[in-house]
Coordinates of C-alpha atoms and ligand atoms in Angstrom, one line a residue:
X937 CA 0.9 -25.1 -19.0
X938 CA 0.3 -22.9 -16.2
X939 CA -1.7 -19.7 -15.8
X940 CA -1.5 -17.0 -14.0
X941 CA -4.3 -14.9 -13.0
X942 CA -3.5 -11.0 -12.5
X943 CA -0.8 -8.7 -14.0
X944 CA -0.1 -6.6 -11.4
X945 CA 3.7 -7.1 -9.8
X946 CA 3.6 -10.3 -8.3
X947 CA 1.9 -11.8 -11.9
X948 CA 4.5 -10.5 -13.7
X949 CA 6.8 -11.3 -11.5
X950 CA 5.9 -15.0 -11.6
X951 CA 5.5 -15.2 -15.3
X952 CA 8.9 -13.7 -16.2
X953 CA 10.7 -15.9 -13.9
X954 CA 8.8 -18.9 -15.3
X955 CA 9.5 -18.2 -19.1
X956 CA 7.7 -18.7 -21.6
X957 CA 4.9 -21.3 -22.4
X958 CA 2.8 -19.9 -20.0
X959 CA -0.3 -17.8 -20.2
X960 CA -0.7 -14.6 -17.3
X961 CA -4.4 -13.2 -17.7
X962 CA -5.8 -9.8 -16.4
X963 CA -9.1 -8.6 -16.5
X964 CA -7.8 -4.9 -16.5
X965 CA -7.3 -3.2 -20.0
X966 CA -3.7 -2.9 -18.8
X967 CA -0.7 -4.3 -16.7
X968 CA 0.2 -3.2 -13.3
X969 CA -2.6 -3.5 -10.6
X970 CA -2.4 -1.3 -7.7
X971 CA 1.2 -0.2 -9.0
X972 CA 0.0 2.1 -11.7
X973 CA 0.0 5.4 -12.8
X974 CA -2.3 8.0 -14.6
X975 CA -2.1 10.9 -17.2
X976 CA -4.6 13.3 -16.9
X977 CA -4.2 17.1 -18.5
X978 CA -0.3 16.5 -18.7
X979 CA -0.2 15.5 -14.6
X980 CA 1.0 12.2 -13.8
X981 CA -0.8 10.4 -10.5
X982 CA -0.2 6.8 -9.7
X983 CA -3.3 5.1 -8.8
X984 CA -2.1 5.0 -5.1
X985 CA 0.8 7.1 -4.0
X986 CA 4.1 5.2 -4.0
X987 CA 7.8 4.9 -3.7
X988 CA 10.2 2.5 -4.6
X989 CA 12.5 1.3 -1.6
X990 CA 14.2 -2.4 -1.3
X991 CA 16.4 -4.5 1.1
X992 CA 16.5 -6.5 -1.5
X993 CA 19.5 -6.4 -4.1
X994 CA 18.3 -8.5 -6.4
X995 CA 15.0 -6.5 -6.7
X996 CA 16.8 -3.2 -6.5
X997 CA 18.5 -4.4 -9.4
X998 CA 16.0 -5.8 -11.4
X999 CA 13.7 -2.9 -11.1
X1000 CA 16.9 -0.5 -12.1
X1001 CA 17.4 -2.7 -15.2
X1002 CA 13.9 -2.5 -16.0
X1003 CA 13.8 1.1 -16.4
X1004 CA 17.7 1.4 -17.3
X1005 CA 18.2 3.0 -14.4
X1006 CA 16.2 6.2 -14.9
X1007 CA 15.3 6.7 -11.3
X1008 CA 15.5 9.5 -9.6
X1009 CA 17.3 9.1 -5.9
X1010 CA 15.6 11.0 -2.8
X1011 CA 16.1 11.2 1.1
X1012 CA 12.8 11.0 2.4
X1013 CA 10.5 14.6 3.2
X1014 CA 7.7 13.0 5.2
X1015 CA 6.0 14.9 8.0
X1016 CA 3.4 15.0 10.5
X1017 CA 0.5 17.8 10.6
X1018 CA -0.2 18.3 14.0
X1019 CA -1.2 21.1 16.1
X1020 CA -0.2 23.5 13.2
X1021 CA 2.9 22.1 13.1
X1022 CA 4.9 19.8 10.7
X1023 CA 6.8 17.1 12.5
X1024 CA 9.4 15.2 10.5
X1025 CA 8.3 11.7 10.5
X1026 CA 9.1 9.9 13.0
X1027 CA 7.4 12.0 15.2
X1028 CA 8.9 10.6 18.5
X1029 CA 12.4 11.3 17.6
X1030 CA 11.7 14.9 16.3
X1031 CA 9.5 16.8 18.8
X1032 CA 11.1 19.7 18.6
X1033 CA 8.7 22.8 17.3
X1034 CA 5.7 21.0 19.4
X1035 CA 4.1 23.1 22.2
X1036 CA 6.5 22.4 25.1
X1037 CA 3.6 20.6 27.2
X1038 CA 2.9 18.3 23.9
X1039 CA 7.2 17.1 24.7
X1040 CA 7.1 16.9 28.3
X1041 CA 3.8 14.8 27.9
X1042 CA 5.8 12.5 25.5
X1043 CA 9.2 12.4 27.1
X1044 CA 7.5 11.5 30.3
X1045 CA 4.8 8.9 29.0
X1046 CA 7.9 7.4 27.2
X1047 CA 10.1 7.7 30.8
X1048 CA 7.3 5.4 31.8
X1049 CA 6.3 3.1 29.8
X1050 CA 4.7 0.1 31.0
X1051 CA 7.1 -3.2 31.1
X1052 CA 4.4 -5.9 29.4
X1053 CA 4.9 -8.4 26.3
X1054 CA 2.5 -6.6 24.0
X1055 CA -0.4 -8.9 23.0
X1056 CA -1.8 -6.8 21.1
X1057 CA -1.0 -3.2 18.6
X1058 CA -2.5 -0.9 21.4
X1059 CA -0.6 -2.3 24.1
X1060 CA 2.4 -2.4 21.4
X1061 CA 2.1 1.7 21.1
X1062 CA 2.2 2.4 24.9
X1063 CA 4.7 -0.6 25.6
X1064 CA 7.1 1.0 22.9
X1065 CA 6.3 4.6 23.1
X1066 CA 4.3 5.7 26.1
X1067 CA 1.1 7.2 26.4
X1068 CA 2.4 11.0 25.5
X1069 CA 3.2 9.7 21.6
X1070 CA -0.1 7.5 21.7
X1071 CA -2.7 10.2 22.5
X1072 CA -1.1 12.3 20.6
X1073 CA -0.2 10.4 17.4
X1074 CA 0.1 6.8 17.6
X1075 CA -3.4 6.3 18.5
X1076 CA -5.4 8.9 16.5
X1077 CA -3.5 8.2 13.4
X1078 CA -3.6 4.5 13.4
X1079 CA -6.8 4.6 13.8
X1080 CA -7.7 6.3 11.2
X1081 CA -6.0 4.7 8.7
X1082 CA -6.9 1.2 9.9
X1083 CA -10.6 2.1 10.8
X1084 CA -10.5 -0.9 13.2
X1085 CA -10.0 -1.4 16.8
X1086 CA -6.0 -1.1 18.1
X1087 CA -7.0 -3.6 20.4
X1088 CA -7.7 -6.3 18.4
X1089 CA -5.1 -6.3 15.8
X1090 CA -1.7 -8.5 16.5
X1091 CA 1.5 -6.9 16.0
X1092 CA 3.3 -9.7 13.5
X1093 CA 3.4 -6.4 10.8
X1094 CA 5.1 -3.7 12.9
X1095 CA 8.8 -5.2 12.9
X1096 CA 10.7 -3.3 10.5
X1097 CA 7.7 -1.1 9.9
X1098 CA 7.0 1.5 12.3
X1099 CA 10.0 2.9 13.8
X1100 CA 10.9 1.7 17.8
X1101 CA 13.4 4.6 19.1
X1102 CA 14.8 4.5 23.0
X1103 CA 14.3 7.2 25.4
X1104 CA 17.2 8.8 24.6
X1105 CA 16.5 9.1 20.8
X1106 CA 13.2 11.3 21.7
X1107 CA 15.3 13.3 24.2
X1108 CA 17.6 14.4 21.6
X1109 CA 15.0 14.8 19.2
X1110 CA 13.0 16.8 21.6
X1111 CA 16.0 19.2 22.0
X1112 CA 16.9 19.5 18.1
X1113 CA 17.6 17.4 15.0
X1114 CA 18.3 13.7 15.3
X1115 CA 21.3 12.5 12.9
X1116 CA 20.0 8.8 12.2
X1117 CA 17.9 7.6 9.4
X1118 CA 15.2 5.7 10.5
X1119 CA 13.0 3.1 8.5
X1120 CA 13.3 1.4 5.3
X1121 CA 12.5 4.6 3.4
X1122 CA 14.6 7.2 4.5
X1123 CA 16.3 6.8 1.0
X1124 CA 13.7 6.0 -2.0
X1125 CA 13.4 5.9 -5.7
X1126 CA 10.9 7.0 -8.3
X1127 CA 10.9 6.8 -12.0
X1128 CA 11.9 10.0 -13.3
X1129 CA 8.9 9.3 -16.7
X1130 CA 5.6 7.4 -16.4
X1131 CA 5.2 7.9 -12.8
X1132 CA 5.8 4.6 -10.5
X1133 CA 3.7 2.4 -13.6
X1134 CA 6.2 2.8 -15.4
X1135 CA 8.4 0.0 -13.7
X1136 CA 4.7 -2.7 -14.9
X1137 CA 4.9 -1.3 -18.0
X1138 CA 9.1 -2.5 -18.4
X1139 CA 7.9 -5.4 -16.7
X1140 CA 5.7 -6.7 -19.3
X1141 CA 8.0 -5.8 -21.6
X1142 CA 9.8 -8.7 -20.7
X1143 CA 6.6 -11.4 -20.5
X1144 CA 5.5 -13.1 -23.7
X1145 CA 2.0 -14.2 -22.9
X1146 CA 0.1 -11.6 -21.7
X1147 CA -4.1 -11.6 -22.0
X1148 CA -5.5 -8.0 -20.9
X1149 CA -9.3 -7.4 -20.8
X1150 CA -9.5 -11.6 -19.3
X1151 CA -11.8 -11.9 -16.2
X1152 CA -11.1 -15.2 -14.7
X1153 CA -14.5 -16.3 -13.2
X1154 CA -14.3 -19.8 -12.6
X1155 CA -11.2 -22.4 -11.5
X1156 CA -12.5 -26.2 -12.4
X1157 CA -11.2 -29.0 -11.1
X1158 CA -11.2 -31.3 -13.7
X1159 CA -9.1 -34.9 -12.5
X1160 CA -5.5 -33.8 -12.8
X1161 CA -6.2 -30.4 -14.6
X1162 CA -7.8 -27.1 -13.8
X1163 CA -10.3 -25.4 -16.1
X1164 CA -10.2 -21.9 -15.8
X1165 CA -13.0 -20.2 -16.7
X1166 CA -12.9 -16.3 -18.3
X1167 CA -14.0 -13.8 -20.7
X1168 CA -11.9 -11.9 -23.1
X1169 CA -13.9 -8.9 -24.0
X1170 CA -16.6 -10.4 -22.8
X1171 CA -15.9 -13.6 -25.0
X1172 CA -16.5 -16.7 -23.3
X1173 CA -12.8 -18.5 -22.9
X1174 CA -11.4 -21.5 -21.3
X1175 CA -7.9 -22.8 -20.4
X1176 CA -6.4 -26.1 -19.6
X1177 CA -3.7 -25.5 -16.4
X1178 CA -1.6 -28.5 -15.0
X1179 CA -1.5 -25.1 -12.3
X1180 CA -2.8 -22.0 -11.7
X1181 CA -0.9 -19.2 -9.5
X1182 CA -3.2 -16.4 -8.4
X1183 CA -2.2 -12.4 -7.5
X1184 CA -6.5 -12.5 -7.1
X1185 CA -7.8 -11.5 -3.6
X1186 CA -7.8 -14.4 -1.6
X1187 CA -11.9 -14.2 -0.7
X1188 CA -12.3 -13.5 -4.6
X1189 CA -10.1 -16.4 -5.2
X1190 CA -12.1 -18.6 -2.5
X1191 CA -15.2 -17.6 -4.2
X1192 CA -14.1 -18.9 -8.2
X1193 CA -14.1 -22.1 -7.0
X1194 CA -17.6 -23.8 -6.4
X1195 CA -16.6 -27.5 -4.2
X1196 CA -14.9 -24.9 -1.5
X1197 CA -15.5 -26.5 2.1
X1198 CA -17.5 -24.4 4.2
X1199 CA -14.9 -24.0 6.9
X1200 CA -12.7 -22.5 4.3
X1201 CA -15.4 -20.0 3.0
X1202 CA -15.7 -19.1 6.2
X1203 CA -11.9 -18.3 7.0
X1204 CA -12.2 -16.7 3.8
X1205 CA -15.1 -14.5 5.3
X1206 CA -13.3 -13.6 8.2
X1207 CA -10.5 -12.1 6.7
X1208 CA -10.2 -8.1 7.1
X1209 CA -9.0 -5.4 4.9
X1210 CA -9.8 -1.7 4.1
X1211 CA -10.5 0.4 0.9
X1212 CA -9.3 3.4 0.2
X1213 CA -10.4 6.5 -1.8
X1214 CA -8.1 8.7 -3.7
X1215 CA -8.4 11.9 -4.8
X1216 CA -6.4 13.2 -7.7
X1217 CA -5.8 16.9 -8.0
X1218 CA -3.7 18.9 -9.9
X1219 CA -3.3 22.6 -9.0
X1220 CA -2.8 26.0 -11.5
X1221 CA 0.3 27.3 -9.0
X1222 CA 3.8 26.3 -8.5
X1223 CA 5.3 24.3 -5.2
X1224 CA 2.6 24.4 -3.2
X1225 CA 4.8 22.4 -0.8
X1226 CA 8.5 21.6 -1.0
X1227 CA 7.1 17.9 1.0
X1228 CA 7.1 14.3 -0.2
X1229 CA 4.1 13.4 2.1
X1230 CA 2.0 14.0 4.9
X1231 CA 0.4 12.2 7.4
X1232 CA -2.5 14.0 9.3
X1233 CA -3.9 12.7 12.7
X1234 CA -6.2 14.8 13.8
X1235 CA -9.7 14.1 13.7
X1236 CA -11.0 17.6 11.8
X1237 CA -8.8 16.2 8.7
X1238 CA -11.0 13.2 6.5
X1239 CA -7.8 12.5 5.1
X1240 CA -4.7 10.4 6.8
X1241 CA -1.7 11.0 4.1
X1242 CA -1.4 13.2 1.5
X1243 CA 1.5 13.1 -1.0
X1244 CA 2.6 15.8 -3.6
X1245 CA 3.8 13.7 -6.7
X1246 CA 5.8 17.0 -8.5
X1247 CA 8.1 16.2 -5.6
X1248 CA 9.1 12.6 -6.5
X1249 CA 9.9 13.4 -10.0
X1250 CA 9.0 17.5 -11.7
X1251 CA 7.9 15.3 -14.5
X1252 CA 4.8 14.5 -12.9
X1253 CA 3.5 17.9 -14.0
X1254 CA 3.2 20.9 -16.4
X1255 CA 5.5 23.6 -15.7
X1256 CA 4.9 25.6 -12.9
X1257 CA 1.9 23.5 -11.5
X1258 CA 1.5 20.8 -8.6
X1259 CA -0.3 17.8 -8.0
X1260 CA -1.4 16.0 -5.0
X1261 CA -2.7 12.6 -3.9
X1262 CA -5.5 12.6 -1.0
X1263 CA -5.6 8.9 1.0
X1264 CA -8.8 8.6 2.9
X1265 CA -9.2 4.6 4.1
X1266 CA -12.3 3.3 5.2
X1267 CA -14.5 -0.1 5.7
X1268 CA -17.6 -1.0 4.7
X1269 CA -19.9 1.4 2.7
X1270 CA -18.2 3.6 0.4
X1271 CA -18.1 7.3 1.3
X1272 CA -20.1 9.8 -1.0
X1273 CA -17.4 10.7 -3.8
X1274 CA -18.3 14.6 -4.0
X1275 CA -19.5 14.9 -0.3
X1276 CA -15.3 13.8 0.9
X1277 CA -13.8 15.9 -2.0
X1278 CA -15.7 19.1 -0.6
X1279 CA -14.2 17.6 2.6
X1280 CA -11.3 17.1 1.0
X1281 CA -10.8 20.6 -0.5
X1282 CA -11.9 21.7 2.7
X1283 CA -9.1 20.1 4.7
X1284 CA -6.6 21.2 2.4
X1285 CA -7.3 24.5 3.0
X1286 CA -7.8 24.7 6.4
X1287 CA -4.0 22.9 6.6
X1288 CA -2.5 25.9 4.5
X1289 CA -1.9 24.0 1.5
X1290 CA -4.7 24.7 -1.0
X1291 CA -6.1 28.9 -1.4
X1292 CA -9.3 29.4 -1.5
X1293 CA -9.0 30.5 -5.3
X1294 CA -6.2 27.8 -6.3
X1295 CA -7.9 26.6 -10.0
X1296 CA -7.8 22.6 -9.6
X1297 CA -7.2 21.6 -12.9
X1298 CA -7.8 18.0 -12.3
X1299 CA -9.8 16.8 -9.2
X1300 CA -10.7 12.9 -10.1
X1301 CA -11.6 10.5 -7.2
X1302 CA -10.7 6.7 -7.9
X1303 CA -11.5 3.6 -5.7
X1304 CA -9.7 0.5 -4.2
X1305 CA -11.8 -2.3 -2.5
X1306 CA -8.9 -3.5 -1.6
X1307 CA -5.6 -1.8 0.3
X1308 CA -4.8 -2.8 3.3
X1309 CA -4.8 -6.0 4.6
X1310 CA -5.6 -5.9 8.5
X1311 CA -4.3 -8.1 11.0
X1312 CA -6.6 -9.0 13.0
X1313 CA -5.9 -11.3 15.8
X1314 CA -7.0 -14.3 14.0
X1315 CA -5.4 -13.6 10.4
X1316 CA -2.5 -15.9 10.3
X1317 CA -4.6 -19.3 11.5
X1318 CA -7.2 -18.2 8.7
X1319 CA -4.6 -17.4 6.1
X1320 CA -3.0 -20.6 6.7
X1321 CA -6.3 -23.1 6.6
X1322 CA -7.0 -20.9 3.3
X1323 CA -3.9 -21.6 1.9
X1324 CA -3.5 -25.3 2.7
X1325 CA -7.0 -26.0 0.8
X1326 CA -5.7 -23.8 -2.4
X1327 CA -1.9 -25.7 -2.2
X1328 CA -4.4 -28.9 -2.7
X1329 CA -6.1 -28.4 -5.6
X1330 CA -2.6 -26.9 -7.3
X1331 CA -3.5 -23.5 -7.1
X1332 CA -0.7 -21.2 -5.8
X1333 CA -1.8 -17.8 -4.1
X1334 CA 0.7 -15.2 -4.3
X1335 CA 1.2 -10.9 -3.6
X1336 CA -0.4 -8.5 -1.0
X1337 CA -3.9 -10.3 -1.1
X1338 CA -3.4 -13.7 -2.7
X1339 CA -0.8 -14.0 0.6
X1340 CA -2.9 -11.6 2.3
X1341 CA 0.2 -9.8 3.7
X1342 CA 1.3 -6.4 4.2
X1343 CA 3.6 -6.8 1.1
X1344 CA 5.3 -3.7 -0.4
X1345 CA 6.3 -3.3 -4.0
X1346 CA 9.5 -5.4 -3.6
X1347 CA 7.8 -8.5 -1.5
X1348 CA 5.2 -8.9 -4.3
X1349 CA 7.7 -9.0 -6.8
X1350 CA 9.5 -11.6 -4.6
X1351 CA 6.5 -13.5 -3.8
X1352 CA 5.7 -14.0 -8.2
X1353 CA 9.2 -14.8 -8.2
X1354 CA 8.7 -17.6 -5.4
X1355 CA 6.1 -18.9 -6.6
X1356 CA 7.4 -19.6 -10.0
X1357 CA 10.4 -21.1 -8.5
X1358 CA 8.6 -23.1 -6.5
X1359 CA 6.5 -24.4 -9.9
X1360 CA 9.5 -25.1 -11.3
X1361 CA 10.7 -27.4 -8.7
X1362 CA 7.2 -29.4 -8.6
Ligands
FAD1538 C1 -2.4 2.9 -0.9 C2 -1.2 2.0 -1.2 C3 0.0 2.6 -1.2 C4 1.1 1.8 -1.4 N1 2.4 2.4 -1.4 C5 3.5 1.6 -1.6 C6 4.7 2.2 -1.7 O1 4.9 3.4 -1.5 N2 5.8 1.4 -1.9 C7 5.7 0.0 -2.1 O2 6.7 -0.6 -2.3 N3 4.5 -0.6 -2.1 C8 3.4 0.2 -1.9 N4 2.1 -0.4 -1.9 C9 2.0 -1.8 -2.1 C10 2.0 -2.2 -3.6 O3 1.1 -1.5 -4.3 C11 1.7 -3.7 -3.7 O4 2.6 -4.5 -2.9 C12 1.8 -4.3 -5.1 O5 1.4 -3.4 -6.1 C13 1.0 -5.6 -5.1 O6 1.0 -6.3 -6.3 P1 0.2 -7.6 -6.5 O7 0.6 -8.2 -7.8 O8 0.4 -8.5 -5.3 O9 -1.3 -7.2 -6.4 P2 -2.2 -6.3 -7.3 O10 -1.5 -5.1 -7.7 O11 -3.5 -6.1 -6.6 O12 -2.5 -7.2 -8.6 C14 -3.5 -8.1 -8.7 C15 -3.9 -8.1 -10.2 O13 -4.9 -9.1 -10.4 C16 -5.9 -8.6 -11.3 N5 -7.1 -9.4 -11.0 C17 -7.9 -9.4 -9.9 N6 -9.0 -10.3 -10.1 C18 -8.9 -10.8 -11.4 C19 -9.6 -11.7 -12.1 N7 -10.8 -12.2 -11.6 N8 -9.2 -12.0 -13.4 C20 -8.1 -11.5 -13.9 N9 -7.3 -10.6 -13.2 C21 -7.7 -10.2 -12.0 C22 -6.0 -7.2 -10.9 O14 -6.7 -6.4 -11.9 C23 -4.6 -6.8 -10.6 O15 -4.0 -6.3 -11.8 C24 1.0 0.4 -1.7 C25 -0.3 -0.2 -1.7 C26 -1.4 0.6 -1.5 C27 -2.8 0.1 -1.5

């Protein structure tokens, strides 16, 4: 038998293409991880804000089967706030409506842009955009999402991430609209019901072995099996694995089993990440925006991205209300919960998109130790000596932090489905 640890996409992923026999645990009281929604007051809010979007057919058509194709199709609304002003996202190639010193600052800084190999994500922003769209946007908003130096993370996430337009592109856009899509999302989907939890909860519709409320504490080695050690409502449980595939954050993971080497701990200790706190809020008035998201550079703002759920499907709320999702990222200590929603309320305000007397029906603030994985300069030689030592004692790691990749929806489900394949072939 093998068990998986953690129901969130990549779990379920990996248990449904494994079949049955197998046993997937999750300490949560349900499925879904970071991919799950909320009802509160009859407004929906996923966990974290998201959208569906895939390159990948198969995924595209999984997911669509899952939720017989009750998705509701959108070309992307996402926008910069800067200087008053929304900016359709990309920034660089839609200019236009930005004071006219703001353009000529970033036409010319991208007229000029140094001609270096990047080593690094700072000198990847100048080489690619020029210093006009970095001191105006690049820089101030990646920093304040990441809350770690530019400088000293790689760039192995950007490709087919961030948008790389030429000089032209930003003339044009500087002038008026730009007719390309750009990025993967410029086309998404979002479940119409159930917000985007509903595509776990189809999931694990279609996995037999499912243990909720199961905190795995302990993976034994024990000869050729592993012993894994967890309580079921706080019931003592253990389970024989001939393998174990994990979706558990790889210093978590690291930490569960007691003979690690120390140079692995170690690895383990130098990965980097960043939490996140979200701020739920559903609002007594009707369209406050006709947006999908926002991001917000500027330094008076706590938050970096704010995203208005009723947009992505009108079932996310009561009639006539709105909702919104507040991202603030940080590192380290967790910021005061009512001291960054009166910052929080604050900024929305200030931004034109709250009133003063808007009555917030719902205004709940939820936590995630884990959300971004950072890549720092040394992440992929760590990652690698990590998962060497795990592939040893049988225990695959899979999804955003048991790969400890920048995976989106679609590349945890791949990565479950991977992994099981890969069972199956041992
Ligand atoms: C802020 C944010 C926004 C995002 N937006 C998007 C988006 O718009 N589109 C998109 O495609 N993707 C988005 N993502 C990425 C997406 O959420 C992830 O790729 C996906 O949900 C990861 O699934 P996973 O299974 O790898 O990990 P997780 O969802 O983290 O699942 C891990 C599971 O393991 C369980 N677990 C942990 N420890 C234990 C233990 N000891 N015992 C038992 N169970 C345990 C957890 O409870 C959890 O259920 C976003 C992520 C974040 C953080």
């Amino acid at each position: 038998m093998k068990v998986i640890i953690g129901a969130g996409l990549s779990g379920l992923s990996a248990a449904y293409h494994m079949g049955s026999g197998n046993k997937l645990l999750e300490r949560e009281s349900e499925v879904g991880g970071l991919c799950r929604s909320v009802t509160t007051k009859g407004y929906t809010f996923d966990l974290a804000p998201h959208i569906f979007f895939t390159g990948s057919q198969y995924v595209n058509g999984l997911v669509n089967e899952l939720l017989n194709g009750d998705l509701i199709k959108q070309r992307r609304r996402a926008y910069i706030y800067l200087l008053s002003t929304y900016v359709e996202y990309p920034f660089e190639v839609n200019l236009h409506g930005l004071p006219q010193g703001v353009i000529d600052e970033c036409i010319e800084g991208a007229r000029n842009r140094p001609d270096i190999q990047p080593r690094n994500f700072m000198e990847w922003i100048s080489a690619t955009m020029g210093e006009g769209v970095a001191r105006h946007y690049m820089v101030p908003y990646n920093e304040k999402i990441w809350k770690y130096p530019l400088k000293e993370m790689s760039i192995d996430w950007v490709a087919g991430r961030v948008p790389a337009p030429s000089v032209e592109e930003m003339v044009k856009g500087a002038q008026g609209k730009v007719e390309r899509e750009y990025g993967p999302n410029a086309y998404f989907q979002y479940p119409r019901v159930g917000g985007i939890g509903a595509i776990p909860t189809a999931f694990a519709k279609r996995v037999t072995d499912i243990s909720l409320n199961s905190n795995v504490h302990e993976i034994r080695h024990n000869g050729k099996r592993l012993d894994v050690l967890y309580t079921r409502n706080g019931e003592p449980k253990r389970l024989e694995a001939d393998r174990v595939l994990s979706s558990v954050p790889l210093p978590e993971l690291v930490k569960m089993i007691k003979s690690t080497p120390e140079e692995v701990i170690k690895a383990s200790e130098r990965l980097v990440s960043n939490s996140l706190a979200c701020f739920n809020i559903g609002v007594d008035r009707e369209t406050i925006s006709d947006k999908h998201w926002l991001y917000f550079p500027e330094k008076e703002y706590i938050f970096n991205r704010i995203s208005f759920p009723m947009n992505l499907s009108p079932e996310t709320t009561p009639k006539g209300k709105s909702n919104i999702v507040v991202e603030v990222t940080y590192r380290g200590a967790k910021p005061d919960p009512e001291e960054t929603k009166a910052k929080v309320r604050e900024g929305l305000i200030h931004a034109g998109i709250l009133r003063e007397n808007d009555k917030l029906e719902v205004f709940d603030a939820l936590d995630f130790k884990y959300a971004y994985v950072i890549y720092d300069l040394q992440h992929k030689g760590n990652v690698n000596l990590i998962q060497a030592y795990l592939e040893s004692l049988r225990v695959s790691s899979m999804g955003r932090f048991g790969e400890w990749e920048y995976l989106n929806m679609d590349k945890a489900i791949l990565s479950g489905k991977r992994a099981a394949e890969e069972e199956k072939r041992k």
